[in-house]
Coordinates of C-alpha atoms in Angstrom, one line a residue:
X1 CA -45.7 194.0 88.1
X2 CA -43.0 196.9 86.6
X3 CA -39.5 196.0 87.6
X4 CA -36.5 197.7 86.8
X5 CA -32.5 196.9 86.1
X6 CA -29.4 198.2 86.2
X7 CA -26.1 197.2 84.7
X8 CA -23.1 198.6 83.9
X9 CA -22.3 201.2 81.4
X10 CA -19.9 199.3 79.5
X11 CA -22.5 196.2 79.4
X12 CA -25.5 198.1 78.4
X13 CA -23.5 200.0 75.7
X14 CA -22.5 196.3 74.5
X15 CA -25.5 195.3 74.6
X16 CA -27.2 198.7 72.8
X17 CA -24.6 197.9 70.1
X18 CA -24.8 194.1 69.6
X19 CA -29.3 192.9 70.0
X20 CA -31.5 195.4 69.5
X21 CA -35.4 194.7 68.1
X22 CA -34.6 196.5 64.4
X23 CA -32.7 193.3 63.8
X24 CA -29.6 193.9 64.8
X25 CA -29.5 191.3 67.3
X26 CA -30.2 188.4 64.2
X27 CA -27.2 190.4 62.2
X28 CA -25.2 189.5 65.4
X29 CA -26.0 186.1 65.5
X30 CA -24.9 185.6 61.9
X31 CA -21.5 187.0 62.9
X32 CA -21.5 184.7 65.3
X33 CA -22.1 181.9 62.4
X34 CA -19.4 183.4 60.7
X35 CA -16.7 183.9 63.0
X36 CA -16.4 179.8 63.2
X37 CA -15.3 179.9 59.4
X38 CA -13.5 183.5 59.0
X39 CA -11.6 183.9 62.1
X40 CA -9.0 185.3 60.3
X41 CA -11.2 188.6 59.0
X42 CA -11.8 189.6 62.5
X43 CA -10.3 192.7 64.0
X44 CA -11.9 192.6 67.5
X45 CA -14.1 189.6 69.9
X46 CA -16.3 188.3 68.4
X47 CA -19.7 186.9 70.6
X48 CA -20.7 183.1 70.6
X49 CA -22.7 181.4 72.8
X50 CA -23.0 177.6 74.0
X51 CA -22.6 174.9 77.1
X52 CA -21.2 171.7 78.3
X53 CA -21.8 169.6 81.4
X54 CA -20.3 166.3 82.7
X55 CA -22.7 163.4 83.9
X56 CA -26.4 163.3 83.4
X57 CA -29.4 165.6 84.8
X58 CA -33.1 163.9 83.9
X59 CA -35.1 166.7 84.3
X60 CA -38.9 165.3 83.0
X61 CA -41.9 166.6 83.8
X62 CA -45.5 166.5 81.6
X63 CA -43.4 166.1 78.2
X64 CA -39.8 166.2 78.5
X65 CA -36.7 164.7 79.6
X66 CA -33.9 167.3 79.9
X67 CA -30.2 165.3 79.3
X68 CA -26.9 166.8 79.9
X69 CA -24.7 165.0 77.7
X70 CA -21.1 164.1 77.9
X71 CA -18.8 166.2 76.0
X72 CA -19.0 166.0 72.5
X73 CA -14.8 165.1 72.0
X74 CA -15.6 161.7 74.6
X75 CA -18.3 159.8 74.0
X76 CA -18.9 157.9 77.0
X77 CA -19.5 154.4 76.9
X78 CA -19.9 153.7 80.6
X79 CA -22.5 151.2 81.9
X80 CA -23.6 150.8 85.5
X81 CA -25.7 147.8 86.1
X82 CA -26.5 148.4 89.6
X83 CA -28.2 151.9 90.2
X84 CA -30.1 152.8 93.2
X85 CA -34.0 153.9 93.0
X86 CA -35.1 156.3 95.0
X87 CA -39.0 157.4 94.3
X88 CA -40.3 159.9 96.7
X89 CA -37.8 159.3 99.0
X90 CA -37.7 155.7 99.4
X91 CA -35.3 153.5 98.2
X92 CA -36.7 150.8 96.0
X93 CA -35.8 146.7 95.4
X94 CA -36.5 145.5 92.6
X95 CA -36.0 142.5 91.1
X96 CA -33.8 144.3 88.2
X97 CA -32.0 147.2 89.2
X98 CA -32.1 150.4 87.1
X99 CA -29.0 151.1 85.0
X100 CA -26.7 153.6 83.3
X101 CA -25.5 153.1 80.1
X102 CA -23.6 155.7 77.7
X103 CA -25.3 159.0 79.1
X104 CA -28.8 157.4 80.1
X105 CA -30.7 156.0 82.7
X106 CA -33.0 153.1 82.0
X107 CA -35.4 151.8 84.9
X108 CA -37.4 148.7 85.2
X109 CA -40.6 150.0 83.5
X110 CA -43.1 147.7 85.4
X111 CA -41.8 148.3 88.9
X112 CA -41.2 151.7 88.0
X113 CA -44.8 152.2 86.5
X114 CA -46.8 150.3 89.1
X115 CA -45.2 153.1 91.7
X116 CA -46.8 155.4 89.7
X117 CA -50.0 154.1 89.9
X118 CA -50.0 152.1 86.6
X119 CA -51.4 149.0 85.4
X120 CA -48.7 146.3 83.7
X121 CA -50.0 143.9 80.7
X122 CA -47.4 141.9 78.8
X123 CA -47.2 139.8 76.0
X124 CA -44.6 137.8 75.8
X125 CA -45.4 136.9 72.3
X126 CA -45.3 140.1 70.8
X127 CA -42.6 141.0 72.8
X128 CA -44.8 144.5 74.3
X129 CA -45.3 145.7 77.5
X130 CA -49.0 147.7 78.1
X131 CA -49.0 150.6 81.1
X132 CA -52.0 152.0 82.0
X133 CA -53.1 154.9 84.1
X134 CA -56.5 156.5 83.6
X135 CA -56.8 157.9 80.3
X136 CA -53.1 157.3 78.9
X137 CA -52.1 153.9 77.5
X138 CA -48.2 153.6 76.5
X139 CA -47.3 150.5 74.8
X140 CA -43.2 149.8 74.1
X141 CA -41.6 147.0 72.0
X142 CA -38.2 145.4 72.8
X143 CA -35.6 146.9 70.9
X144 CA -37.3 149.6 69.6
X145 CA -37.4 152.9 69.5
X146 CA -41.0 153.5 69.2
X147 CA -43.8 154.1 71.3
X148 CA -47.0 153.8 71.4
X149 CA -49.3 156.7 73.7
X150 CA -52.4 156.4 73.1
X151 CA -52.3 155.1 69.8
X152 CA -49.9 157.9 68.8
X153 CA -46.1 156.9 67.9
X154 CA -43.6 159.0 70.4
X155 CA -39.9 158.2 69.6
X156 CA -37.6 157.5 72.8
X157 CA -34.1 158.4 73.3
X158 CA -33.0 154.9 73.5
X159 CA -34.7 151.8 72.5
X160 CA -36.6 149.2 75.1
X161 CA -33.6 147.0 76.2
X162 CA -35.2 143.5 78.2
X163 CA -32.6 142.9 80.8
X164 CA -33.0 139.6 82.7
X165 CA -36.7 139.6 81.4
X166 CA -37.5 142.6 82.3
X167 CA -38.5 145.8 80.1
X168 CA -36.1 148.9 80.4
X169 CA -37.0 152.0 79.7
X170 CA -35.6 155.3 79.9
X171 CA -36.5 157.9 82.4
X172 CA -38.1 160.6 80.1
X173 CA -41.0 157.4 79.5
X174 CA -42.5 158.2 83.1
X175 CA -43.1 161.5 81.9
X176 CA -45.6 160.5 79.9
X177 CA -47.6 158.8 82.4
X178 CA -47.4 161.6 85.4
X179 CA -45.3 164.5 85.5
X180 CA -41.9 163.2 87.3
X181 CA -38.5 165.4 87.9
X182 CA -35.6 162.4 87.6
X183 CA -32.1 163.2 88.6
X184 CA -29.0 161.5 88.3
X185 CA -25.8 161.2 90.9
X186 CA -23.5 159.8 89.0
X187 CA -21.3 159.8 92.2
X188 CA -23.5 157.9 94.2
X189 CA -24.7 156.3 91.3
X190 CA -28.5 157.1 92.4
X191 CA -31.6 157.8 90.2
X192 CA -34.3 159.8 92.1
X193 CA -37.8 160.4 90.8
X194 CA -40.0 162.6 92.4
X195 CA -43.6 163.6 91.3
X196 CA -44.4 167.8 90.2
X197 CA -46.4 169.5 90.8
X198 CA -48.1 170.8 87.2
X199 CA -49.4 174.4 86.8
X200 CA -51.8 176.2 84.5
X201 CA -50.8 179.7 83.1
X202 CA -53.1 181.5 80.9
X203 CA -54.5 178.0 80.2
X204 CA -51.4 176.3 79.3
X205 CA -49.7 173.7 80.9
X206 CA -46.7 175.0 81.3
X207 CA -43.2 172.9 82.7
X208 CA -40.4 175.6 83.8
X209 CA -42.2 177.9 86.4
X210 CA -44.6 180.8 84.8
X211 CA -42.5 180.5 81.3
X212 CA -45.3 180.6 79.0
X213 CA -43.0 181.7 76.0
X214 CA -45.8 183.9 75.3
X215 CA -47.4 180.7 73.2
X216 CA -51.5 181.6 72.9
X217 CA -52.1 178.4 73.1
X218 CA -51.5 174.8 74.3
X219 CA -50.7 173.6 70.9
X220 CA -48.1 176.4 70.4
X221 CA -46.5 175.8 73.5
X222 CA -46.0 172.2 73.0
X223 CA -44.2 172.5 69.8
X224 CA -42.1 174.9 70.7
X225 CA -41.0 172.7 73.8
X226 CA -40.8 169.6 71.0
X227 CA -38.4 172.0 68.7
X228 CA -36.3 172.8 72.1
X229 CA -35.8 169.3 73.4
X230 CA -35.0 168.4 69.7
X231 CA -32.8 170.7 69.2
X232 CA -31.2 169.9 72.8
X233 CA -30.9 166.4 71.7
X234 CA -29.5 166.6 68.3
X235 CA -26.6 169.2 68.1
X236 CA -25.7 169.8 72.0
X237 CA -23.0 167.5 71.9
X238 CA -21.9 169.2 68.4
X239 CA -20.9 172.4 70.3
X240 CA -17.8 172.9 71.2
X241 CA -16.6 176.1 73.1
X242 CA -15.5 178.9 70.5
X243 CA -17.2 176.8 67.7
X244 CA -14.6 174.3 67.2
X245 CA -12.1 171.2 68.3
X246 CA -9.8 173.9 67.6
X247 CA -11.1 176.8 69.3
X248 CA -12.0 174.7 72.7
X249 CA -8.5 174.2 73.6
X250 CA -7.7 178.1 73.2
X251 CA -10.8 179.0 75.4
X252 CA -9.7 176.3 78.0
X253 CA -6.2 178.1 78.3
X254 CA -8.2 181.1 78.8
X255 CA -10.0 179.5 81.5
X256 CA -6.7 178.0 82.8
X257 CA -5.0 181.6 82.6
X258 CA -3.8 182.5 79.7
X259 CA -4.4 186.0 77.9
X260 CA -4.2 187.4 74.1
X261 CA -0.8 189.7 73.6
X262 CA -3.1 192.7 73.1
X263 CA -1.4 193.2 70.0
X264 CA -4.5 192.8 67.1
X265 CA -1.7 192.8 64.3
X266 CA -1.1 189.1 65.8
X267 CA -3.7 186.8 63.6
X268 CA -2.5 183.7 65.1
X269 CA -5.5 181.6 65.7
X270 CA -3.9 181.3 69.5
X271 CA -4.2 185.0 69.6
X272 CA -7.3 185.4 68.5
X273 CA -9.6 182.6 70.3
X274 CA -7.8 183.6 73.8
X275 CA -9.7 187.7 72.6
X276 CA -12.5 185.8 71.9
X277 CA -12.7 184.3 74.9
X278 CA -12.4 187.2 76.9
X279 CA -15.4 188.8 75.3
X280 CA -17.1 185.8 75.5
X281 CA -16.9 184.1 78.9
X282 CA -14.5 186.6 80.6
X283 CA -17.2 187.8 83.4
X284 CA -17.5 183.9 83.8
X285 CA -14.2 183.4 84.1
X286 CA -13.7 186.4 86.5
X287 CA -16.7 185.3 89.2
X288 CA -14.7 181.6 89.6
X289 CA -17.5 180.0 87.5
X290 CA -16.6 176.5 87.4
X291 CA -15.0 174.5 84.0
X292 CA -18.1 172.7 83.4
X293 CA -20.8 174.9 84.1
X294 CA -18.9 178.0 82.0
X295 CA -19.2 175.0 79.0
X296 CA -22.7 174.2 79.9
X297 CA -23.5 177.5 79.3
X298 CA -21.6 178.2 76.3
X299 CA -23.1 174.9 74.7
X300 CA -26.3 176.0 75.3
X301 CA -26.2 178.8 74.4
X302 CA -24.7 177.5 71.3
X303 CA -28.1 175.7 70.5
X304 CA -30.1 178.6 71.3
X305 CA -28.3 181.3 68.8
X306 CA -28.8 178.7 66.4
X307 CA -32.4 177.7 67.0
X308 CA -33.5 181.1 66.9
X309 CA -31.5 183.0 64.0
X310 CA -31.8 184.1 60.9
X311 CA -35.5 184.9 61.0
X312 CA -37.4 187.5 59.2
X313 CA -37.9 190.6 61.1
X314 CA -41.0 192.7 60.0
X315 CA -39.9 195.9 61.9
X316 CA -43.3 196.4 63.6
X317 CA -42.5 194.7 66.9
X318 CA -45.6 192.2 66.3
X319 CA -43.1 189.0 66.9
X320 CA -43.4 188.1 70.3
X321 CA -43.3 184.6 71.5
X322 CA -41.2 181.7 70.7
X323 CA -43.7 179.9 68.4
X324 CA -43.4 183.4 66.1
X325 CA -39.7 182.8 65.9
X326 CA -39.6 179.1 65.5
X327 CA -42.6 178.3 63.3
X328 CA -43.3 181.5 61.6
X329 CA -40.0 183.0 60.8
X330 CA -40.5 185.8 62.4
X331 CA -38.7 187.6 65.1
X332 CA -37.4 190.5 66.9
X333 CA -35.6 190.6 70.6
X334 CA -38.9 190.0 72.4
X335 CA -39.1 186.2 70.1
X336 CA -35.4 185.7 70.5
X337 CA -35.3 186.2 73.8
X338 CA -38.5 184.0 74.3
X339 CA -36.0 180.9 72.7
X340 CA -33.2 181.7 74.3
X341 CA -35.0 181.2 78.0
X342 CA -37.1 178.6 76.7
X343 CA -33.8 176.3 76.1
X344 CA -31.9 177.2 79.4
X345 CA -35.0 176.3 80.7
X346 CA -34.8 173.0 79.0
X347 CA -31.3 172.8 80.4
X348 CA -32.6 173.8 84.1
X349 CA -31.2 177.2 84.6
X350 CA -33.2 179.6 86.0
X351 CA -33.9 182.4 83.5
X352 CA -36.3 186.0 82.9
X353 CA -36.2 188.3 80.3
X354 CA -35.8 192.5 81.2
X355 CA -37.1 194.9 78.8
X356 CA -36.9 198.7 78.5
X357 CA -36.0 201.5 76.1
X358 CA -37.5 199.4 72.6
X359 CA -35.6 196.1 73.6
X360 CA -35.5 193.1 75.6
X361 CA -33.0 191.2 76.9
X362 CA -32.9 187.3 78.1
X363 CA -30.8 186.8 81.6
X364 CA -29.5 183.6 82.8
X365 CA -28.6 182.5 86.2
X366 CA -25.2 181.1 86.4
X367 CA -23.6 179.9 89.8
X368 CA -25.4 181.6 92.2
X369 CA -25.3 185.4 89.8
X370 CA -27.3 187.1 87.0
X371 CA -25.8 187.3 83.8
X372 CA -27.5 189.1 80.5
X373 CA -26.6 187.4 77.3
X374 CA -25.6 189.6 74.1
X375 CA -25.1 187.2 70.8
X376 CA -23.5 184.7 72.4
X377 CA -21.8 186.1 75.5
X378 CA -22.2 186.6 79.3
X379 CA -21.9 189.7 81.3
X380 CA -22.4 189.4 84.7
X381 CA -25.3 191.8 86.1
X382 CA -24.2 194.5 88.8
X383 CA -27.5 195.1 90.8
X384 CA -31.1 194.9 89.4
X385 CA -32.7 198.0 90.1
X386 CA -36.1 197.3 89.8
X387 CA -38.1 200.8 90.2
X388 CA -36.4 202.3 87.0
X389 CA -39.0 204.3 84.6
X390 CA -39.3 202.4 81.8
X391 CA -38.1 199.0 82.1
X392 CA -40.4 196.2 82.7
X393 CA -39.7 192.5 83.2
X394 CA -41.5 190.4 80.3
X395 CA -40.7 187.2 81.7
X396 CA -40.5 186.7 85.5
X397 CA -37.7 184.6 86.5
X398 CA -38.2 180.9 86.2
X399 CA -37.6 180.5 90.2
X400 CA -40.6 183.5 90.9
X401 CA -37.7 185.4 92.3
X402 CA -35.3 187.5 91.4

């Protein structure tokens, strides 16, 4: 199906300008790199991208756990010993409630398991626990780190804690059983698991709705999800908004109100971050996006530029998916793009990629609007116009809807 969009004028010059498939959009990404270290050489805004959320959102289906983690300046250190259990809608008592300790969720893998259709072996001896469900065997050890799925070694978030005698595991664990979206209200201090429904595109498994990543094949598709969620895991709390400890309290006084002198002879670092800001989460600012989500963004968006830059781009418009970018080195705005959804995915936005005119661009739905993202920065989308000669979406929206 050909759909079309419109933005504005201003935006689609910016983005002309800024991420185009000659490799201009990599060059941008670099000056993103660079404008953490050499502030001072800039004349004008320069584009960054990242994100930041509060609490904790489990999002696991076939082979993932999605984790929003706590800001990277506070580490959190709160436990909860007494979580609620809700599994497809029913409240569960167990003999040992779940938990939440420093940013996860751990549940009693045996109770947890058995809901799931599992069968439990222990030995006490070796200190293991043994779940069972057709095909898939998953073995854990207490205190450890390390897995065991089917004789293959699978490294969990956190290690296999035994709490009054009882194995805890975290959520993302289920996933490997039976495909499972877990949430976490950290208010109500509630975990709910819930089964998913899996679906086959192209003859790929795929977890975040017809998102393919334009993989050819199952085995591409899973790594590139394994460099996303790596990625995701390693250097999300690293990001900071405007690149630095530094920078994030400028771009929270933008946030708060506070605006550059408009005079570019001023190189205070003040001065420059709140310009920054304004090119780089101004729209957000503007539509009353709120504190955490505008850093959720930014952070991830952070990861993404990062993940997918400085690759090799062959001029020929041959790159195409994710694995081309991420594995191959190679890349243009179609592989970029194909990233850049596939870790707001990850992160549980709902995303699509436009293209037209010999580029593509990825959008990103942000409270409740369409924004395009240009090396780093958000501009919110007008209208989508979607019977414009020649513009085509590559990547239906994550949702199925636009």
């Amino acid at each position: 199906m050909t759909k079309n969009l419109k933005i504005s004028e201003d935006t689609q010059i910016h983005m002309n300008t800024i991420y185009r498939r000659n490799g201009k959009g990599q060059k941008a990404n670099m000056k993103r790199r660079f404008s953490h270290v050499f502030k001072g050489m800039l004349i004008s805004s320069i584009l960054i991208g990242s994100v930041f959320t509060s609490g904790i959102y489990a999002l696991a289906n076939s082979n993932q756990e999605v984790i929003q983690p706590t800001s990277a300046a506070t580490s959190e250190k709160v436990t909860y010993t007494n979580i609620k259990t809700v599994i497809e809608g029913k409240t569960k008592s167990f003999k040992q409630s779940s938990i939440y300790s420093d940013g996860k969720v751990l549940v009693p893998m045996s109770d947890v398991f058995k809901e799931f259709g599992a069968k439990i072996k222990t030995d006490k001896k070796a200190k293991t626990m043994t779940a069972t469900k057709g095909k898939t065997v998953i073995t854990v050890t207490e205190g450890s780190k390390a897995a065991k799925i089917n004789s293959k070694s699978y490294k969990m978030a956190v290690k296999a804690t035994s709490i009054n005698g009882t194995m805890m595991v975290s959520t993302s664990l289920i996933s490997k059983l039976t495909p499972v979206k877990s949430t976490y209200n950290k208010t109500k201090k509630t975990v709910t698991i819930v089964k998913v429904k899996q679906k086959v595109v192209k003859g790929i498994l795929v977890k975040h709705g017809n998102h393919t990543y334009e993989s050819k094949n199952q085995k591409e598709y899973d790594m590139v999800m394994s460099a996303v969620k790596s990625a995701l895991d390693k250097d999300f709390n690293k990001q900071y908004l405007g690149g630095s400890k530094e920078s994030s309290m400028f771009y929270n006084e933008y946030i708060q109100g506070a605006r550059w002198d408009g005079d570019r002879s001023n190189r205070s670092s003040r001065n420059i971050d709140l310009k920054q800001a304004e090119g780089d989460i101004g729209e957000l600012v503007e539509n009353n996006v709120s504190v955490k989500e505008i850093e959720k963004a930014y952070k991830t968006m952070s990861v993404a530029l990062d993940l997918s830059s400085n690759k090799k781009d062959p001029g020929t418009g041959a790159p195409r998916s994710a694995y081309d970018n991420l594995f191959r080195g190679l890349s243009d705005c179609d592989a970029s793009a194909q990233v850049i959804i596939a870790v707001f995915d990850q992160m549980g936005y709902d995303t699509t990629i436009v293209g037209g005119n010999n580029h593509a661009d990825p959008y990103i739905k942000i409270g409740g609007d369409w924004y395009v993202t240009s090396a780093g920065s958000f501009f919110k989308v007008l209208n989508f116009n979607l019977n414009k000669s020649g513009t085509y979406v590559l990547a239906a929206p994550t949702s199925g809807k636009f």
